[in-house]
Amino acid sequence: MTKTQHPVEHWEADVLLKDGRAAQIRPILPSDADGLVEFYSRVSDASKYFRFFAPYPNLSDKDVKRFTTVDHDRRVAFVITMADKIIATGRYDAVSDDEAEVAFLVEDAHQGRGIGQLLLEHLAQAGRERGIGSFVADVLPANSRMLQIFREMGYVVANTMDGGVLRLVFPLDPTDTALGVMRAREQRAEAASIQRIFNARSVAVVGASRRQDSIGQAMVRNLVLGDYTGSIFPVNSQSTSVSGLPAYATVSDIPHDIDLAIVAVPAESVNDVVLDCATKGVHGLVVISAGFAEEGPKGRQRQRKLLGLSRSYGLRLIGPNCLGIINTSRDMQLNASLAPTMPHRGRVGFFCQSGALGTAILESVARRGLGLSTFVSAGNRADVSGNDLLQYWQEDDATEVILLYLESIGNPRKFSRIARRVSRTKPIVAVKSGRSTQGVPVGHAVKRTSAPQSAVDAMFRQAGVIQVDTLDEMFDVAQLLAHQPLPRGNRIAIVGNSDAMGLLVADAAAAVGLDVSEPISLGADADEEAFERAIERALVSPDIDSLVVVYIPPLNTAGEDVANVLAAIGEQSDKPIVSTFLGREGVPELLRVPDLGAAAGRGSVPSYAAPEAAVRALARVVNYAEWAAKDQGEFRIAYDHRTGDARALIRDVLAKAPRGAILSTEQVHDLLACYGINIWTWVNVHDRAEAIAAGEHLGWNVVLKAGSEHLRSRPDLAHVWRGIHNAENMGEAWDDLTSWTGMRHETTFFVQRLAPDGIPVSFSATEDPLFGPLVSFGLAGAPSDLLGDRSYGIPPLTDIDAESMIRNLKSAPLLYGYRGSEPVHVASIQDIILRLAALKDDLPEVAELDLEPVLIGTEGFTAVSARAKVVPSEDRRGEWYVRRLSQPASSGDTLSS
């Protein structure tokens, strides 16, 4: 009998411990025998006793073989390693068809780092994949650490006492509480890893040089001139001092602990530096060096090795090929970057991927008077990404606004999940480059995507991210968010001393959806008192949510008096004020309220060179404020979904067609029925007699349809014969359709009852290599296709997400009673979207699913036709139910634009 082989490669993962250090988890192997014995020798007698309930000083050869030889099905075991040494092991052994006993052992030196929780998460997911429904654990009452792990996981745990041993039993179905606990731990671990980098108390600059034009010399100089409060240690094997500081040949030679290493050596030497830093116990690396994935296959391989080596020794990596990092906190003053000037301290966190653009970005920030809390240029983004920074900034009190310049998104689903949470309390403004080409910069390793740009836009919108098209627009929005309160609505007042400018502002505001009151024109000779009276009158009005002030100075007037009035009112106002003041951009000195540093503070009035830029920024902030204030809906739990039956159907199909298959009509019906979507009954027919019999069976008033791929894509072709009431009608219809020259050999025919009237709409669900599940919706037909009028959502979706997908269509008014027509049953559309989203979230094997046409009437829907294709795919549940870092790029990933 052939032994079943179970794939386990996807169980290997890089993970973060509670303190932010990286480690590896993987299935145990027979070759781990010596490592397991060595690990066990480092475990205390007390921990051994808690594991085996008796003194167990050593493992016998039989024990070692039993522990390292498993079938990865009924017996599963994992090890967690750092620097290739086992520091923990966990396992489950099935005791019945759906129950397994779980146990783990953590080296004492590593206890308290969240390792037990990680092992339990990954063992539970492995158990789900193997059909295990619950875990049982026997624990001594004195083993408080183990009891705490089980109780804090969020599972529903039942316990009994027998013979002095506490038996815990809990189902593996992930509860909302368990998912919340896991994601909270994920956030804390990822934030801790970034916090240790930003708050490094000692920095080694590897590659520091005495040459003034070298990168290493610039890094040392910028740290010193930035008044870094920690210790700086140049590393140069050829010099004893650099910039007046003692230099050391290696990091290991430094007689102090090192938190962060800045690496500026040739690419081929970087891995030696990593090993040196690992020996020293360094936490993080910022690799400025180029020569990695941006240089092609050889550099790509070098980058993979760099990442794997860094993580195997527990180090987080920023870069390579990056500009560096900055922390403006008074306690740190860390300028570990190539930027020659430290930006002013402020409340904005900035993440960008481009090293080349980093310096220009920092210059724009300084010119506009925008202060930063922290700044990261991630370069090739091999390890630390925007997701890690979002996790950190979520709880960073110094950061109130987040800016992201994204050239690629490595894990859109995780980004969407984190950004949705962070955006509730801190606005995120993002520029996504490559919108027109969907290009990926050289050096960035991301999976290929076929998703349209509108799907990317939907992801940002769904997560509450303020998406802008250019860096200038980003700064326009940022200076408003950083300095002014959020508006309560979209009603604006305009106060100015130029009629022409007032009209321009009004037109621009109306064009972006703002509700404009009659502009208040003060005349060209208005003084500061006239401005003060008009501004205060506008702000006290309950019908005004925001104010736009336009000041064009008369000849030989600096406008200082008007500026003083505007600054004083802006500091006190609870409504946002923006201005076009002397045509200046940013926050002019005259309009600034002093902050912690030299940057403009809260209450400062931002100025825009053009009124269109001012109202465009205001409109984006209004939309964000509306999103943040409203209920985001709920992820609906549908108890009528038969997910198990759907998975069984797909398993049966793939067993017969291992490379994938297009589902038959009956299989599509059954699959959709598992999620509560019923298709209008049809009967496949092969000849005239079968067509007549089908019509009689359905009770006549039927249609005869010709079905094939080329007809599906050509709605203009007449491939449907309606109004068939008897055998004679059916015969005529059959003869006509089968004799039509547009039919092909593969064309199939089927008979359906005539569907009720309704507006034809289209639903689609696909599996994208990068985004994962995608659901889209639009009106059926050529006009919607030509205009690209289609909305997208990334599951899981809330009820509000589904409603927004409907309303975001340009043609949505047709559904709500356009020009006196009767509104259709929109709730049916929302219900289908949510059911398809659940199906795609559960079933990554469903590569394509088209539901078209669906006729939406006044009382419900009629799904007339559907098509689905399934292909082999990894179980996606591991993506949501376990913590893991992104994996190194594979050869099939996109690495160039």
mmCIF file of C-alpha atoms in Angstrom, residues 199-204 228 230-233 256-261 332:
data_model
loop_
_atom_site.group_PDB
_atom_site.id
_atom_site.type_symbol
_atom_site.label_atom_id
_atom_site.label_comp_id
_atom_site.label_asym_id
_atom_site.label_seq_id
_atom_site.Cartn_x
_atom_site.Cartn_y
_atom_site.Cartn_z
ATOM 1 C CA ASN A 199 15.084 53.901 19.584
ATOM 2 C CA ALA A 200 18.545 52.410 19.139
ATOM 3 C CA ARG A 201 20.864 53.681 21.891
ATOM 4 C CA SER A 202 24.002 52.664 20.016
ATOM 5 C CA VAL A 203 24.782 52.599 16.298
ATOM 6 C CA ALA A 204 27.623 50.942 14.448
ATOM 7 C CA TYR A 228 22.219 61.828 17.927
ATOM 8 C CA GLY A 230 23.229 57.671 21.580
ATOM 9 C CA SER A 231 26.697 56.286 20.915
ATOM 10 C CA ILE A 232 28.276 56.110 17.450
ATOM 11 C CA PHE A 233 30.849 53.448 16.600
ATOM 12 C CA HIS A 256 29.670 48.011 24.030
ATOM 13 C CA ASP A 257 26.281 46.534 23.144
ATOM 14 C CA ILE A 258 25.097 47.554 19.673
ATOM 15 C CA ASP A 259 21.407 48.021 18.853
ATOM 16 C CA LEU A 260 21.590 49.050 15.195
ATOM 17 C CA ALA A 261 24.117 48.589 12.414
ATOM 18 C CA MET A 332 16.955 60.290 20.005
#
